[in-house]
Amino acid sequence: MTGKKNVSIKDVALRANVSTATVSHVINGTRFVSNETKQKVHFAMNELNFRINSVARSLRSRKSYIIAFLAPILASETSNFYFMSVAAGVQSVLKQRGYHLVLSDSSDNIEVENKEISMFDSQMIDGLIVAPASRDCDYELLFGDYPVVYIDRVPNDCERDSVLIDNKTATKEAIQKILDKGHQRIAFLSGPLSVTTTIERYEGYSETLMSAGLNLDDSLICFGDVSFESGYRNMGDLLERNPTAIFVTDNVMAMGAMAYLQDHSIRIPDQLAVVGFDDFLWTRVTHPPLTVIQQPSFQLGVKTAEVILQRIEDGTSGKQEYRLNANIIVRQSL
Amino acid sequence: MTGKKNVSIKDVALRANVSTATVSHVINGTRFVSNETKQKVHFAMNELNFRINSVARSLRSRKSYIIAFLAPILASETSNFYFMSVAAGVQSVLKQRGYHLVLSDSSDNIEVENKEISMFDSQMIDGLIVAPASRDCDYELLFGDYPVVYIDRVPNDCERDSVLIDNKTATKEAIQKILDKGHQRIAFLSGPLSVTTTIERYEGYSETLMSAGLNLDDSLICFGDVSFESGYRNMGDLLERNPTAIFVTDNVMAMGAMAYLQDHSIRIPDQLAVVGFDDFLWTRVTHPPLTVIQQPSFQLGVKTAEVILQRIEDGTSGKQEYRLNANIIVRQSL
DNA sequence: TTTATTGGAGTAAACGATTACTTACAGTAT
DNA sequence: ATACTGTAAGTAATCGTTTACTCCAATAAA
């Protein structure tokens, strides 16, 4: 297409008067080569401006040094940046170990997700990190012959390693803190129950209320879409039930909720106490700054990358579950 | 490593009693194959659970369907999500056209950037989209034999296509709007002048002030780091020079600045009018909501993806410059 | 002197697809 | 009967590496 013929290891070998094996071994340091010969090879490589063809290398060595990360990352301009932060963590480890990260967006949609997975033919990737769009999907059939690690959430029939946040414990602590402030009517606003994170948070909420001797009031509980608009709208609806506090399990929904409260001049925390999820910078510029559960998103990525690299390099598989703790950052909204 | 031998086109051919050529042509639809034979091949593929090896395919066909995006994306937990939004735009087009996106983080650091570029050996990627860390770098030497498109910024010796925002015009409009409100002491807070975006914005600022007959007051102008903390700190310093308005050219710095103003109970816009950059959701939850220049970040990605795919598919090269307009979103902070 | 050992480097078969070229056969025109 | 045409599919070279073997010469051991 470009007309330029590629310089191969063969050309280098010819130029340096050595064999292709020698060139390869010089490049990879895989066997002893005398300094003299090394020099010749390096010289030839420079002269010809040789660049190794990593595709050919992958084909032969059956290793691509590419890891795919499949999550609802890029859905839209208004989407949650949580997984971006996670991706940053993954990336930081991979880069250090000489791997590349391929990002893939599932849009939190099973069809899209399945199509993406089937696009990762065997040999193309060395491993897959996935935040499953739903618990109800038989992923095992789809995966190729590479290690898979679930991140943030797991499907029902989890047969793989997983790296998760201890959502339940964190939520329990948060709700307890709200209770300690004397609140009884605590609203719960979250995304749908189709992912395990939401379920765990809901369990944390309900179990804490119940063990405090309170009844669950369904009208104070809302499972909406994960979006700013949904947060805004549902905040309005929930307010009519006269809660004195609200717990929002999603960052973007919390933004929407906060926008509603600001637009309607609701005083926080006097009229309504608010606790959100994820400690992104914006939570420091609301009025007042938001109390949140801080998920170690970057660390989640780091841990996951370490787990999958371990599996890749060991050649083992398993279904270890790792849980990372989330902390509460107390600011003025509670 | 796993012990499982891979099913190849050869195995399928054997099973279906046809040649590898036929199997290949069935897979790719590259020549007529009778229905009967097609059936046999599909049947064999299913039975053997055949998955094409895209690495081998790439090697032979010299096409990987991978595009790399190199930008300061994942620098840290507190980094700017602007490029993530851009990446989303790129991704949306690529996915649709059957390409994969590889994200690479430059950390806005020339050394890191160069290392990343040299990692993209020829043949590994079909194209590169890059937001250069600095204007002063001779990128041409580094690039391999693939199309390159600059995004958001360009280096001094730009020899490639570029897709940019019309920063100068947008900034001029914003400053003019601020002037129209009667402000004379307008502070300017931005990142370093090492990238063209900043330069263009600064030019927009200074030219507008000067053509309004005002002198530039250096003490009202600050080029700091691009970070929340820098925004916070420099906001404090600038306030001592008694501006009545401030223009912040970076989203994260603006967050820091807003946090400072809130912590010190500065009334916006009475005591200080504020105009920021980038219309992310958080700008709607500050008190009051922020007036900003809205960069079409997603669209920037879309356009860039289209440009590079065009180059890839045409096999041409060039140095066309595309500029996208940015709009001002007026809210209560001005 | 013969044999073993070792250091340094070459030969060529993979890896799994794509694709230019060839072939086989059937039908048709001469 | 012969040549020609067209249809369907097979053969094998090729992409650029890696790597299991092999090889040769020089030195050490016998």
XYZ file of C-alpha atoms (C1' of nucleotides) in Angstrom:
728
model
C 0.000 0.000 0.000
C 2.716 2.438 0.934
C 5.157 0.843 -1.422
C 7.887 0.872 1.178
C 9.139 -2.626 1.741
C 9.682 -3.519 5.333
C 13.097 -4.131 6.739
C 13.161 -7.560 8.274
C 15.498 -9.443 10.478
C 16.621 -11.168 7.297
C 17.854 -7.928 5.768
C 19.700 -7.124 8.935
C 21.296 -10.559 8.971
C 22.420 -10.155 5.396
C 23.877 -6.733 6.030
C 25.701 -7.835 9.163
C 26.878 -11.102 7.672
C 25.297 -13.202 10.365
C 22.302 -15.497 10.553
C 18.774 -14.471 11.391
C 19.062 -16.522 14.531
C 21.905 -14.379 15.698
C 20.018 -11.197 14.992
C 17.035 -12.504 16.886
C 19.174 -13.467 19.825
C 20.856 -10.095 19.861
C 17.478 -8.406 19.924
C 16.125 -10.560 22.694
C 19.266 -11.349 24.624
C 18.268 -14.992 24.492
C 21.697 -16.458 24.047
C 25.313 -15.416 24.231
C 26.606 -13.436 21.296
C 30.153 -12.066 21.180
C 30.504 -8.348 21.525
C 31.991 -8.073 18.088
C 28.985 -9.727 16.478
C 26.566 -7.753 18.598
C 28.181 -4.564 17.353
C 27.827 -5.617 13.750
C 24.178 -6.428 14.254
C 23.394 -3.187 16.016
C 25.192 -1.270 13.350
C 23.221 -2.967 10.614
C 19.958 -2.409 12.454
C 20.658 1.289 12.703
C 21.745 1.622 9.126
C 18.600 -0.037 7.877
C 16.381 1.595 10.472
C 15.110 -1.801 11.474
C 11.980 -2.072 13.580
C 10.869 -5.397 14.803
C 7.547 -6.663 13.559
C 5.701 -7.519 16.703
C 2.924 -9.202 14.816
C 5.282 -11.811 13.444
C 6.807 -12.118 16.847
C 3.409 -12.681 18.422
C 2.486 -15.271 15.868
C 5.560 -17.306 16.524
C 5.901 -16.822 20.247
C 2.184 -16.943 20.936
C 2.345 -13.857 23.041
C 0.979 -10.430 22.184
C 1.604 -8.488 25.363
C -1.852 -7.070 24.978
C -4.457 -7.125 27.721
C -8.008 -6.083 27.037
C -10.187 -4.208 29.492
C -13.881 -4.492 28.818
C -16.129 -2.232 30.864
C -18.728 0.512 30.495
C -16.050 3.089 30.019
C -16.837 5.361 27.192
C -20.563 5.070 26.882
C -21.264 8.739 26.455
C -20.143 12.194 27.314
C -22.103 12.061 30.492
C -20.905 8.714 31.634
C -19.210 7.694 34.773
C -15.480 8.105 34.930
C -15.063 5.489 37.579
C -13.823 2.857 35.178
C -11.459 5.318 33.605
C -9.826 5.706 36.916
C -9.718 1.939 37.229
C -8.211 1.737 33.760
C -5.541 4.164 34.845
C -4.579 1.759 37.592
C -4.475 -1.198 35.245
C -2.448 0.789 32.763
C 0.121 1.868 35.296
C 1.027 -1.722 36.075
C 0.872 -3.019 32.531
C 3.058 -0.291 31.139
C 5.694 -1.038 33.717
C 5.686 -4.693 32.741
C 5.832 -4.068 29.019
C 2.209 -4.838 28.234
C -0.284 -2.835 26.244
C -3.835 -2.072 27.257
C -6.684 -2.276 24.820
C -9.785 -0.540 26.055
C -13.147 -1.788 25.017
C -16.480 -0.348 25.868
C -19.352 -2.628 26.778
C -21.854 0.197 27.217
C -23.168 -1.987 30.047
C -25.090 -3.816 27.368
C -24.910 -7.580 27.036
C -25.137 -7.680 23.259
C -22.403 -5.130 22.772
C -20.330 -6.912 25.363
C -20.680 -10.306 23.723
C -19.726 -8.890 20.373
C -16.642 -7.322 21.856
C -15.605 -10.537 23.535
C -15.954 -12.528 20.357
C -13.806 -9.939 18.642
C -10.968 -10.873 20.949
C -10.005 -13.959 19.049
C -7.555 -16.226 20.690
C -3.986 -15.139 20.162
C -4.998 -11.526 19.848
C -4.894 -10.881 23.573
C -2.965 -12.405 26.416
C -5.671 -11.736 28.936
C -9.032 -10.114 29.542
C -10.230 -7.949 32.394
C -13.972 -7.558 32.379
C -16.646 -5.766 34.368
C -19.640 -7.879 33.355
C -22.669 -5.934 32.226
C -24.992 -8.327 33.960
C -24.920 -11.181 36.430
C -27.066 -13.276 34.141
C -24.870 -14.266 31.290
C -22.928 -17.400 30.639
C -19.595 -15.881 29.868
C -17.579 -19.065 29.951
C -18.735 -20.071 26.494
C -17.496 -16.853 25.002
C -14.028 -16.589 26.360
C -11.054 -17.729 24.360
C -7.977 -19.459 25.624
C -6.639 -16.680 27.839
C -6.883 -15.785 31.523
C -9.907 -13.730 32.510
C -10.318 -11.665 35.645
C -13.576 -10.048 36.694
C -13.303 -6.565 38.072
C -15.725 -4.592 40.230
C -18.543 -7.105 39.687
C -19.039 -10.789 38.970
C -21.601 -12.867 37.106
C -23.664 -15.491 38.906
C -21.602 -18.418 37.776
C -18.232 -16.884 38.454
C -15.507 -19.339 37.474
C -12.639 -16.875 37.482
C -10.528 -14.679 39.655
C -12.209 -11.483 40.708
C -11.100 -8.228 42.243
C -13.873 -6.367 43.974
C -14.667 -3.629 46.437
C -16.105 -4.567 49.800
C -19.303 -2.740 49.014
C -21.411 -4.177 51.772
C -19.093 -3.305 54.606
C -18.477 0.179 53.293
C -22.182 0.808 52.857
C -22.950 -0.509 56.322
C -20.465 1.886 57.821
C -21.893 4.779 55.879
C -25.476 4.006 56.814
C -24.450 3.522 60.426
C -22.820 6.945 60.368
C -26.033 8.407 59.038
C -28.037 6.640 61.737
C -25.652 7.917 64.367
C -26.552 11.435 63.341
C -30.109 10.630 64.330
C -31.637 10.125 60.897
C -34.505 7.669 60.557
C -35.835 8.353 57.104
C -32.870 7.508 54.949
C -33.459 7.386 51.199
C -31.534 5.038 48.921
C -30.844 6.015 45.323
C -28.965 3.691 43.028
C -28.724 2.059 39.643
C -30.498 -1.187 38.749
C -30.001 -4.399 40.719
C -28.574 -6.158 37.678
C -25.000 -5.888 38.884
C -23.512 -7.303 42.032
C -22.149 -3.998 43.279
C -25.625 -2.537 43.511
C -26.933 -5.632 45.212
C -24.208 -5.564 47.804
C -24.798 -1.907 48.514
C -28.493 -2.447 48.831
C -27.898 -5.312 51.223
C -25.604 -3.123 53.269
C -28.311 -0.494 53.429
C -31.205 -2.748 54.265
C -29.366 -4.926 56.748
C -28.095 -1.929 58.664
C -31.510 -0.338 58.874
C -33.107 -3.564 59.963
C -30.539 -4.327 62.610
C -31.193 -0.824 63.911
C -34.786 -1.890 64.345
C -36.121 0.217 61.494
C -38.525 -0.980 58.850
C -37.643 -0.646 55.201
C -39.799 1.925 53.498
C -40.017 1.045 49.809
C -41.036 4.550 48.884
C -37.660 5.787 50.054
C -35.825 3.355 47.829
C -35.193 4.021 44.171
C -33.409 1.984 41.533
C -33.032 4.280 38.542
C -30.867 4.593 35.483
C -27.272 5.434 36.004
C -27.218 8.989 34.691
C -27.200 12.603 35.697
C -30.752 13.160 34.549
C -31.976 10.106 36.381
C -30.279 11.341 39.538
C -31.862 14.743 39.129
C -35.339 13.472 38.489
C -35.396 10.753 41.098
C -34.035 13.115 43.703
C -37.117 15.222 43.111
C -39.430 12.254 43.480
C -37.756 10.983 46.608
C -37.909 14.379 48.268
C -41.688 14.139 48.314
C -41.374 11.242 50.723
C -39.666 13.523 53.196
C -36.380 11.797 53.833
C -33.937 13.518 56.164
C -30.936 11.870 54.557
C -30.082 10.212 51.277
C -27.480 7.699 50.256
C -26.586 7.687 46.550
C -24.583 4.724 45.301
C -23.435 6.192 42.043
C -21.223 9.138 41.328
C -23.019 10.499 38.302
C -26.429 10.042 39.860
C -25.131 11.884 42.901
C -24.163 14.795 40.680
C -27.644 14.885 39.275
C -29.119 14.711 42.755
C -26.887 17.520 43.970
C -27.864 19.642 40.990
C -31.521 19.172 41.897
C -30.911 20.090 45.485
C -29.017 23.173 44.470
C -31.596 24.252 41.913
C -34.266 23.954 44.582
C -32.202 25.577 47.283
C -32.391 22.646 49.635
C -29.987 23.268 52.475
C -27.464 20.499 53.017
C -27.187 18.899 55.513
C -29.897 20.749 57.489
C -32.824 19.880 55.281
C -31.224 16.817 53.763
C -28.001 15.019 54.568
C -26.258 13.493 51.557
C -23.714 10.717 51.260
C -22.390 9.714 47.858
C -20.065 7.231 46.250
C -16.624 7.825 44.738
C -14.257 10.547 45.784
C -13.785 12.440 42.552
C -12.626 16.007 42.661
C -16.042 17.476 41.970
C -17.247 16.364 45.377
C -15.076 19.109 46.814
C -16.714 21.942 44.915
C -20.342 21.339 45.760
C -21.965 23.445 48.419
C -21.208 22.020 50.857
C -18.532 19.480 49.902
C -19.875 15.973 49.777
C -19.365 13.144 52.209
C -18.579 10.054 50.164
C -17.496 6.466 50.201
C -14.127 6.506 48.566
C -13.579 3.497 46.356
C -9.921 2.761 45.728
C -10.540 2.761 41.996
C -6.957 3.193 40.899
C -5.847 0.502 43.313
C -8.570 -1.769 42.060
C -7.020 -1.523 38.633
C -3.539 -2.054 39.987
C -4.533 -5.172 41.890
C -6.403 -6.617 38.951
C -3.501 -6.069 36.613
C -1.224 -7.808 39.062
C -3.569 -10.736 39.377
C -3.937 -11.249 35.654
C -0.230 -10.886 34.968
C 0.415 -13.484 37.612
C -1.963 -15.876 35.914
C -0.457 -15.194 32.528
C 3.050 -15.736 33.695
C 2.308 -18.771 35.809
C 0.025 -20.292 33.260
C -2.343 -21.200 36.067
C -6.006 -20.468 36.549
C -8.318 -20.265 39.522
C -11.174 -18.425 41.147
C -9.618 -16.395 43.901
C -11.668 -13.444 45.115
C -9.946 -10.284 46.250
C -11.755 -7.527 48.118
C -10.489 -4.010 48.573
C -11.757 -1.796 51.356
C -13.508 1.477 50.720
C -13.284 4.350 53.222
C -15.667 7.057 54.161
C -14.520 10.603 53.564
C -16.493 12.825 55.863
C -17.184 16.316 54.618
C -19.940 18.760 55.419
C -22.883 17.158 53.650
C -23.587 14.778 56.537
C 1.818 -23.139 27.896
C -1.783 -24.134 28.271
C -1.227 -27.342 26.434
C -4.305 -26.824 24.301
C -3.344 -26.823 20.671
C -4.992 -24.179 18.629
C -7.494 -25.014 15.982
C -6.307 -23.588 12.716
C -7.750 -23.128 9.320
C -5.834 -26.253 8.366
C -7.721 -28.379 10.853
C -10.974 -27.015 9.583
C -9.966 -27.730 6.006
C -9.071 -31.294 6.913
C -12.325 -31.859 8.724
C -14.408 -30.395 5.943
C -12.458 -32.097 3.180
C -11.609 -28.878 1.445
C -8.478 -26.780 1.037
C -7.310 -24.047 3.362
C -7.901 -21.599 0.556
C -11.533 -22.508 0.497
C -11.862 -22.125 4.229
C -10.209 -18.742 4.071
C -12.497 -17.642 1.293
C -15.534 -18.813 3.157
C -14.445 -16.839 6.187
C -13.759 -13.683 4.263
C -16.244 -13.989 1.451
C -13.420 -13.281 -0.966
C -14.469 -15.617 -3.705
C -17.408 -17.707 -4.727
C -17.877 -20.935 -2.845
C -20.838 -23.212 -3.477
C -23.428 -23.384 -0.771
C -22.750 -27.035 -0.210
C -19.080 -26.411 0.467
C -19.827 -23.391 2.610
C -22.059 -25.537 4.759
C -19.383 -28.138 5.233
C -16.879 -25.497 6.242
C -19.209 -23.820 8.694
C -20.095 -27.141 10.161
C -16.452 -28.042 10.646
C -15.706 -24.647 12.173
C -18.458 -25.102 14.690
C -17.490 -28.623 15.548
C -13.917 -27.651 16.174
C -14.826 -24.340 17.806
C -12.558 -22.584 15.390
C -11.505 -18.993 16.099
C -9.493 -17.161 13.584
C -6.038 -16.116 14.614
C -5.967 -12.436 13.904
C -2.256 -12.217 14.525
C -1.516 -14.557 11.656
C -4.008 -12.696 9.576
C -2.351 -9.385 10.366
C 1.056 -10.716 9.511
C 0.019 -11.847 6.116
C -2.408 -9.098 5.231
C -0.345 -6.325 6.817
C -3.309 -4.945 8.623
C -4.011 -5.068 12.323
C -7.168 -2.996 12.645
C -5.605 -1.375 15.662
C -5.320 2.361 16.114
C -3.328 3.820 18.966
C -4.277 6.949 20.866
C -1.424 8.589 22.716
C -2.357 11.392 25.077
C -2.106 12.425 28.719
C -5.070 10.306 29.593
C -4.463 8.334 32.691
C -1.786 10.315 34.420
C -3.217 10.065 37.892
C -6.347 9.841 39.906
C -6.719 13.580 39.800
C -6.110 14.017 36.128
C -8.154 15.653 33.500
C -10.863 13.612 31.903
C -10.923 15.700 28.791
C -8.966 13.201 26.747
C -11.106 10.387 28.010
C -14.045 12.092 26.490
C -12.062 12.522 23.304
C -11.146 8.849 23.404
C -14.808 8.016 23.680
C -15.403 9.844 20.440
C -12.557 8.060 18.700
C -13.751 4.749 20.010
C -17.295 5.230 18.823
C -16.158 5.559 15.231
C -13.514 2.870 15.310
C -15.789 0.281 16.814
C -18.320 0.880 14.125
C -15.698 0.345 11.452
C -14.258 -2.799 12.997
C -11.136 -1.281 14.438
C -9.709 -1.559 17.918
C -8.428 1.294 20.037
C -5.270 0.993 22.053
C -4.934 3.687 24.670
C -1.545 4.886 25.648
C -0.709 7.436 28.264
C 1.993 9.997 27.599
C 1.691 11.621 31.019
C 2.375 14.832 29.091
C 6.022 13.916 29.363
C 8.280 13.792 26.328
C 10.384 10.875 27.491
C 7.403 8.722 28.317
C 5.835 9.729 25.058
C 8.853 8.827 22.966
C 9.103 5.472 24.632
C 5.488 4.771 23.892
C 5.862 5.733 20.260
C 8.855 3.504 19.787
C 6.837 0.696 21.302
C 4.428 0.953 18.413
C 6.582 -0.932 16.002
C 5.532 -0.893 12.461
C 2.915 -3.490 11.664
C 1.578 -3.389 15.185
C -0.740 -0.477 14.534
C -2.512 0.800 11.474
C -2.476 4.381 12.646
C -1.593 6.718 15.492
C -3.537 9.574 16.998
C -1.384 11.717 19.224
C -1.746 14.776 21.416
C 1.905 15.835 21.530
C 3.283 16.566 24.971
C 5.279 19.479 23.689
C 5.635 21.631 20.594
C 9.388 21.174 20.691
C 9.997 17.661 19.626
C 10.915 16.206 16.295
C 8.313 13.530 16.078
C 8.841 12.645 12.444
C 11.915 10.581 13.260
C 10.011 8.449 15.686
C 6.961 7.501 13.732
C 6.780 4.233 11.886
C 5.177 3.569 8.565
C 1.589 4.386 9.466
C -0.661 7.438 9.216
C -0.436 9.866 12.112
C -2.962 12.520 13.065
C -2.372 15.156 15.711
C -5.266 15.866 17.976
C -5.977 18.889 20.174
C -2.444 20.269 19.709
C 0.386 20.222 17.200
C 4.156 20.351 17.362
C 6.114 23.168 15.742
C 7.058 21.272 12.649
C 3.691 19.742 11.999
C 3.879 17.531 8.931
C 0.627 15.705 9.470
C -3.094 16.083 9.536
C -4.426 17.692 12.650
C -7.814 18.057 14.272
C -8.001 20.962 16.663
C -10.344 23.227 18.556
C -10.582 26.847 17.528
C -9.216 27.966 20.853
C -8.434 31.512 19.922
C -11.852 32.414 18.623
C -13.605 30.773 21.530
C -11.386 32.518 24.032
C -11.884 35.855 22.343
C -15.625 35.463 22.580
C -15.407 34.544 26.218
C -13.141 37.446 27.128
C -15.338 39.792 25.155
C -18.349 38.575 27.113
C -16.481 39.259 30.324
C -15.528 42.734 29.100
C -19.129 43.392 28.143
C -20.083 42.843 31.759
C -17.844 45.771 32.600
C -14.858 43.911 33.987
C -11.437 45.477 33.537
C -9.221 43.414 35.796
C -9.527 39.985 34.247
C -7.168 37.324 35.569
C -5.897 34.492 33.357
C -5.084 31.125 34.872
C -3.775 28.323 32.732
C -1.271 25.544 32.287
C 2.210 26.072 30.831
C 2.755 27.578 27.370
C 4.407 24.413 26.128
C 1.370 23.289 24.199
C -0.348 25.077 21.362
C -3.764 25.058 22.988
C -2.527 27.178 25.854
C -0.746 29.525 23.492
C -3.833 30.027 21.406
C -5.941 30.685 24.441
C -3.442 33.150 25.799
C -3.354 34.928 22.456
C -7.123 35.130 22.463
C -7.024 36.638 25.919
C -4.277 39.164 25.290
C -5.439 40.254 21.857
C -8.956 40.850 23.085
C -7.809 42.897 26.039
C -5.471 44.925 23.888
C -7.991 45.626 21.201
C -10.269 46.823 23.971
C -7.582 49.341 24.804
C -6.533 47.670 28.029
C -2.955 46.994 29.061
C -1.885 43.489 29.977
C -1.145 43.213 33.664
C 1.366 40.405 34.145
C 0.468 40.019 37.764
C -3.007 38.916 36.718
C -1.626 36.207 34.489
C -0.575 32.845 35.801
C 0.806 29.792 34.040
C 0.748 27.013 36.596
C 0.725 23.241 36.660
C -2.332 21.527 35.368
C -3.748 20.198 38.613
C -6.384 20.763 41.239
C -3.851 21.862 43.820
C -2.219 24.279 41.420
C -5.614 25.768 40.617
C -6.386 26.113 44.305
C -3.090 27.705 45.221
C -2.811 30.036 42.263
C -6.377 31.197 42.739
C -5.319 32.375 46.162
C -2.302 34.204 44.800
C -4.221 35.847 41.997
C -6.921 37.054 44.352
C -4.407 39.304 46.036
C -4.130 41.262 42.818
C -7.805 42.134 43.076
C -9.228 40.841 39.831
C -12.967 41.196 39.308
C -13.092 38.257 36.921
C -11.021 35.216 36.116
C -10.697 33.037 33.074
C -9.400 29.522 33.712
C -8.315 27.541 30.678
C -8.263 24.122 32.260
C -11.025 22.068 33.739
C -9.145 20.592 36.644
C -7.480 23.866 37.533
C -10.906 25.444 37.472
C -12.105 22.889 39.982
C -9.221 23.780 42.244
C -9.940 27.464 41.811
C -13.616 26.958 42.608
C -12.714 24.986 45.699
C -10.561 27.854 46.897
C -13.306 30.367 46.272
C -15.810 28.243 48.108
C -13.494 27.604 51.052
C -12.966 31.344 51.357
C -16.588 32.208 50.828
C -15.951 34.426 47.840
C -19.281 35.277 46.293
C -19.543 34.424 42.608
C -20.056 36.402 40.437
C -20.409 39.452 42.717
C -16.921 39.418 44.143
C -15.383 37.469 41.297
C -16.796 36.366 37.986
C -15.512 33.020 36.768
C -15.350 31.457 33.327
C -13.893 28.016 32.853
C -13.129 25.495 30.149
C -14.918 22.253 29.334
C -18.512 21.532 30.057
C -18.276 18.521 32.295
C -21.156 17.698 34.568
C -19.476 19.023 37.686
C -19.781 22.560 36.382
C -23.498 22.304 37.090
C -23.139 21.531 40.761
C -20.899 24.358 41.864
C -22.444 27.314 43.599
C -23.335 28.951 41.327
C -23.084 26.778 38.205
C -20.111 27.682 36.086
C -20.032 29.528 32.809
C -17.685 27.632 30.514
C -16.317 27.261 27.048
C -17.660 23.973 25.861
C -15.148 22.054 23.803
C -16.725 19.457 21.541
C -14.446 16.802 22.958
C -16.406 13.800 21.823
C -16.778 15.286 18.371
C -13.080 16.011 18.282
C -12.474 12.318 18.706
C -15.052 11.411 16.113
C -13.577 13.747 13.522
C -10.055 12.557 14.194
C -11.041 8.939 13.850
C -12.719 9.696 10.562
C -9.656 11.523 9.284
C -7.260 8.757 10.155
C -9.470 6.008 8.767
C -9.708 7.950 5.555
C -5.932 8.121 5.340
C -5.579 4.464 6.128
C -8.072 3.390 3.573
C -6.904 5.755 0.854
C -3.264 5.126 1.531
C -2.666 8.836 1.177
C -0.995 11.334 3.496
C -1.168 15.070 3.939
C -1.275 17.919 6.383
C -4.817 19.091 6.423
C -5.861 21.085 9.476
C -9.378 20.775 10.827
C -10.773 23.169 13.420
C -13.863 22.551 15.509
C -15.749 25.386 17.117
C -16.234 25.693 20.830
C -19.293 27.379 22.318
C -19.844 29.353 25.427
C -22.323 27.974 27.896
C -23.525 30.840 30.011
C -24.491 30.012 33.561
C -24.551 32.100 36.700
C -20.846 32.484 37.409
C -20.467 35.376 34.983
C 47.181 -38.406 19.151
C 42.457 -39.110 20.185
C 38.297 -37.827 22.491
C 35.266 -34.701 25.056
C 33.826 -30.295 26.047
C 32.587 -25.852 25.124
C 31.863 -21.398 23.018
C 29.803 -19.151 19.268
C 26.874 -19.074 15.499
C 24.134 -21.095 11.448
C 19.911 -23.918 9.278
C 15.459 -24.389 8.642
C 10.911 -25.635 10.512
C 7.370 -23.788 12.609
C 3.407 -20.075 13.907
C -1.691 -19.538 11.024
C -3.444 -17.015 7.927
C -3.879 -14.819 2.681
C -3.667 -15.120 -2.203
C -1.432 -15.573 -6.907
C -1.454 -19.275 -9.720
C -2.972 -23.653 -11.299
C -6.110 -27.434 -12.084
C -10.160 -30.252 -13.008
C -14.214 -30.719 -14.979
C -18.462 -29.678 -17.487
C -20.733 -27.519 -21.013
C -20.622 -25.286 -25.615
C -19.176 -23.756 -29.989
C -16.516 -24.995 -34.038
C -13.248 -34.713 -32.070
C -11.126 -30.123 -30.672
C -10.764 -26.067 -28.660
C -12.686 -22.805 -25.808
C -15.091 -20.850 -21.713
C -16.474 -20.707 -17.206
C -17.046 -22.483 -12.631
C -15.399 -24.287 -8.326
C -11.743 -25.352 -5.646
C -6.820 -26.850 -4.694
C -1.388 -25.885 -4.230
C 2.000 -23.722 -2.179
C 4.649 -19.397 -1.448
C 4.661 -15.833 1.690
C 4.377 -12.476 5.785
C 8.769 -11.793 9.778
C 9.843 -13.776 13.649
C 11.443 -17.591 17.259
C 13.843 -21.623 18.456
C 15.028 -26.661 18.371
C 18.821 -28.646 16.200
C 23.100 -28.856 14.126
C 27.788 -27.539 13.202
C 32.529 -26.103 13.519
C 36.703 -24.883 15.691
C 39.403 -24.435 19.635
C 40.753 -25.961 23.935
C 41.077 -29.453 27.699
C 41.430 -34.045 29.197
C 42.866 -38.749 28.297
